[in-house]
């Protein structure tokens, strides 16, 4: 998906998360590797609320292709490792919102990792 502001001949606008990754905006980093970073969510929905964000600025999960298979697996393994390292290996929730109607507000793919309180199902 090409955002409307990314017209030919213009430098594509960076996503909010790309600007955090590039240290143009502040972020509380808890993990970094060559494929992704993880930061604390600015408006946490649980005692632990991390965002695992690929360096590749895929807008939404629906935009991923077979080329992204290893990257998507990596994001989940990092999410799991962080939850375990933070002491929440027994119970945590991983969420990916894909599309505005699913609750996505930042159009740079990210994996929410939430833990530290009970969760209901289905989510609202
Ligand atoms: P989503 O609604 O699934 O796109 O999730 C976006 C998440 O990004 C929300 O949980 C926000 O609280 C979080 N968020 C927005 N701006 C920032 C920021 N500057 N630093 C960290 N997290 C942010």
Tab-separated table of C-alpha atoms and ligand atoms in Angstrom:
chain	number	residue	atom	x	y	z
A	1	UNK	CA	0.000	0.000	0.000
A	2	UNK	CA	1.366	3.421	-0.924
A	3	UNK	CA	0.243	6.151	1.490
A	4	UNK	CA	-1.294	9.127	-0.339
A	5	UNK	CA	1.479	11.488	0.738
A	6	UNK	CA	4.057	9.291	-0.995
A	7	UNK	CA	3.680	10.765	-4.461
A	8	UNK	CA	6.284	10.074	-7.168
A	9	UNK	CA	9.292	12.388	-6.954
A	10	UNK	CA	8.755	13.202	-3.285
A	11	UNK	CA	10.682	11.668	-0.423
A	12	UNK	CA	8.282	9.188	1.215
A	13	UNK	CA	6.997	10.295	4.611
A	14	UNK	CA	8.417	8.251	7.463
A	15	UNK	CA	6.077	6.500	9.801
A	16	UNK	CA	6.003	7.491	13.472
A	17	UNK	CA	7.722	4.225	14.349
A	18	UNK	CA	10.352	4.733	11.627
A	19	UNK	CA	11.169	8.081	13.209
A	20	UNK	CA	11.521	6.405	16.613
A	21	UNK	CA	13.735	3.683	15.103
A	22	UNK	CA	15.875	6.417	13.484
A	23	UNK	CA	16.128	8.276	16.843
A	24	UNK	CA	14.333	11.333	15.463
A	25	UNK	CA	11.670	10.891	18.164
A	26	UNK	CA	12.148	9.471	21.670
A	27	UNK	CA	11.371	5.881	22.501
A	28	UNK	CA	12.107	3.540	25.405
A	29	UNK	CA	13.977	0.733	23.683
A	30	UNK	CA	14.014	-2.702	25.304
A	31	UNK	CA	15.405	-4.641	22.339
A	32	UNK	CA	17.227	-4.036	19.050
A	33	UNK	CA	18.573	-6.337	16.379
A	34	UNK	CA	19.153	-6.153	12.655
A	35	UNK	CA	15.512	-6.932	11.819
A	36	UNK	CA	13.448	-5.246	14.514
A	37	UNK	CA	13.290	-3.129	17.639
A	38	UNK	CA	11.030	-3.293	20.688
A	39	UNK	CA	9.882	-0.264	22.659
A	40	UNK	CA	7.579	0.405	25.573
A	41	UNK	CA	4.103	1.524	24.505
A	42	UNK	CA	3.564	5.186	25.404
A	43	UNK	CA	0.012	4.470	26.605
A	44	UNK	CA	0.273	1.036	28.227
A	45	UNK	CA	-2.787	-1.188	28.354
A	46	UNK	CA	-1.213	-3.545	30.902
A	47	UNK	CA	1.729	-3.555	33.345
A	48	UNK	CA	3.844	-4.895	30.460
A	49	UNK	CA	3.026	-3.385	27.077
A	50	UNK	CA	5.758	-3.607	24.466
A	51	UNK	CA	5.687	-3.046	20.716
A	52	UNK	CA	7.904	-5.209	18.523
A	53	UNK	CA	8.457	-3.277	15.300
A	54	UNK	CA	10.216	-4.468	12.139
A	55	UNK	CA	12.804	-2.116	10.671
A	56	UNK	CA	11.114	-2.801	7.334
A	57	UNK	CA	8.153	-0.372	7.262
A	58	UNK	CA	5.392	-2.782	6.239
A	59	UNK	CA	2.200	-0.751	6.753
A	60	UNK	CA	-0.098	-3.576	7.884
A	61	UNK	CA	0.030	-7.339	8.344
A	62	UNK	CA	-2.216	-7.664	5.282
A	63	UNK	CA	0.597	-6.092	3.231
A	64	UNK	CA	3.067	-8.845	4.153
A	65	UNK	CA	4.045	-11.392	1.500
A	66	UNK	CA	5.843	-14.719	1.426
A	67	UNK	CA	9.067	-12.694	1.306
A	68	UNK	CA	8.319	-11.599	4.887
A	69	UNK	CA	7.849	-15.092	6.300
A	70	UNK	CA	11.122	-15.229	8.206
A	71	UNK	CA	10.688	-11.661	9.465
A	72	UNK	CA	7.202	-12.393	10.820
A	73	UNK	CA	8.494	-15.482	12.606
A	74	UNK	CA	11.333	-13.436	14.048
A	75	UNK	CA	8.928	-10.828	15.428
A	76	UNK	CA	6.982	-13.530	17.278
A	77	UNK	CA	10.121	-15.130	18.674
A	78	UNK	CA	11.330	-11.729	19.913
A	79	UNK	CA	7.892	-11.041	21.434
A	80	UNK	CA	8.033	-14.378	23.239
A	81	UNK	CA	11.605	-13.874	24.444
A	82	UNK	CA	10.819	-10.426	25.837
A	83	UNK	CA	7.691	-11.659	27.643
A	84	UNK	CA	9.708	-14.475	29.236
A	85	UNK	CA	12.647	-12.212	30.111
A	86	UNK	CA	10.282	-9.725	31.776
A	87	UNK	CA	8.871	-12.541	33.938
A	88	UNK	CA	5.564	-13.090	32.140
A	89	UNK	CA	6.234	-16.408	30.420
A	90	UNK	CA	3.201	-18.025	32.080
A	91	UNK	CA	0.633	-15.651	30.575
A	92	UNK	CA	0.925	-12.923	28.024
A	93	UNK	CA	-1.028	-11.729	25.023
A	94	UNK	CA	0.266	-10.920	21.540
A	95	UNK	CA	-1.867	-8.691	19.315
A	96	UNK	CA	-1.503	-7.425	15.753
A	97	UNK	CA	-4.155	-4.981	14.595
A	98	UNK	CA	-4.318	-4.953	10.780
A	99	UNK	CA	-6.443	-2.102	9.435
A	100	UNK	CA	-8.171	0.888	11.017
A	101	UNK	CA	-11.391	-0.972	11.779
A	102	UNK	CA	-9.369	-3.578	13.665
A	103	UNK	CA	-7.910	-0.824	15.849
A	104	UNK	CA	-4.693	-0.064	13.981
A	105	UNK	CA	-3.653	3.568	14.438
A	106	UNK	CA	0.024	3.518	13.392
A	107	UNK	CA	0.521	2.164	9.880
A	108	UNK	CA	3.873	0.515	10.430
A	109	UNK	CA	3.379	-3.126	11.358
A	110	UNK	CA	3.907	-3.832	15.062
A	111	UNK	CA	3.288	-6.661	17.496
A	112	UNK	CA	1.787	-5.706	20.848
A	113	UNK	CA	3.019	-7.766	23.822
A	114	UNK	CA	0.780	-7.331	26.867
A	115	UNK	CA	1.010	-8.979	30.280
A	116	UNK	CA	0.549	-8.533	33.992
A	117	UNK	CA	-3.235	-8.472	34.284
A	118	UNK	CA	-6.112	-10.821	33.402
A	119	UNK	CA	-7.375	-10.608	29.818
A	120	UNK	CA	-10.875	-11.311	28.575
A	121	UNK	CA	-11.845	-13.045	25.361
A	122	UNK	CA	-12.915	-11.973	22.810
A	123	UNK	CA	-11.121	-8.638	22.952
A	124	UNK	CA	-13.261	-5.534	22.474
B	1	LIG	P1	-2.213	0.239	17.019
B	1	LIG	O1	-3.437	0.973	17.492
B	1	LIG	O2	-2.353	-1.264	17.001
B	1	LIG	O3	-1.721	0.806	15.697
B	1	LIG	O4	-1.093	0.506	18.096
B	1	LIG	C1	-0.360	1.692	18.135
B	1	LIG	C2	0.241	1.775	19.505
B	1	LIG	O5	1.292	2.717	19.451
B	1	LIG	C3	-0.730	2.246	20.589
B	1	LIG	O6	-0.803	1.250	21.616
B	1	LIG	C4	-0.118	3.540	21.081
B	1	LIG	O7	-0.268	3.728	22.469
B	1	LIG	C5	1.351	3.378	20.680
B	1	LIG	N1	2.083	4.607	20.470
B	1	LIG	C6	1.674	5.708	19.795
B	1	LIG	N2	2.633	6.643	19.774
B	1	LIG	C7	3.692	6.120	20.453
B	1	LIG	C8	4.985	6.591	20.790
B	1	LIG	N3	5.423	7.798	20.435
B	1	LIG	N4	5.812	5.775	21.499
B	1	LIG	C9	5.391	4.541	21.871
B	1	LIG	N5	4.179	4.042	21.584
B	1	LIG	C10	3.334	4.813	20.886
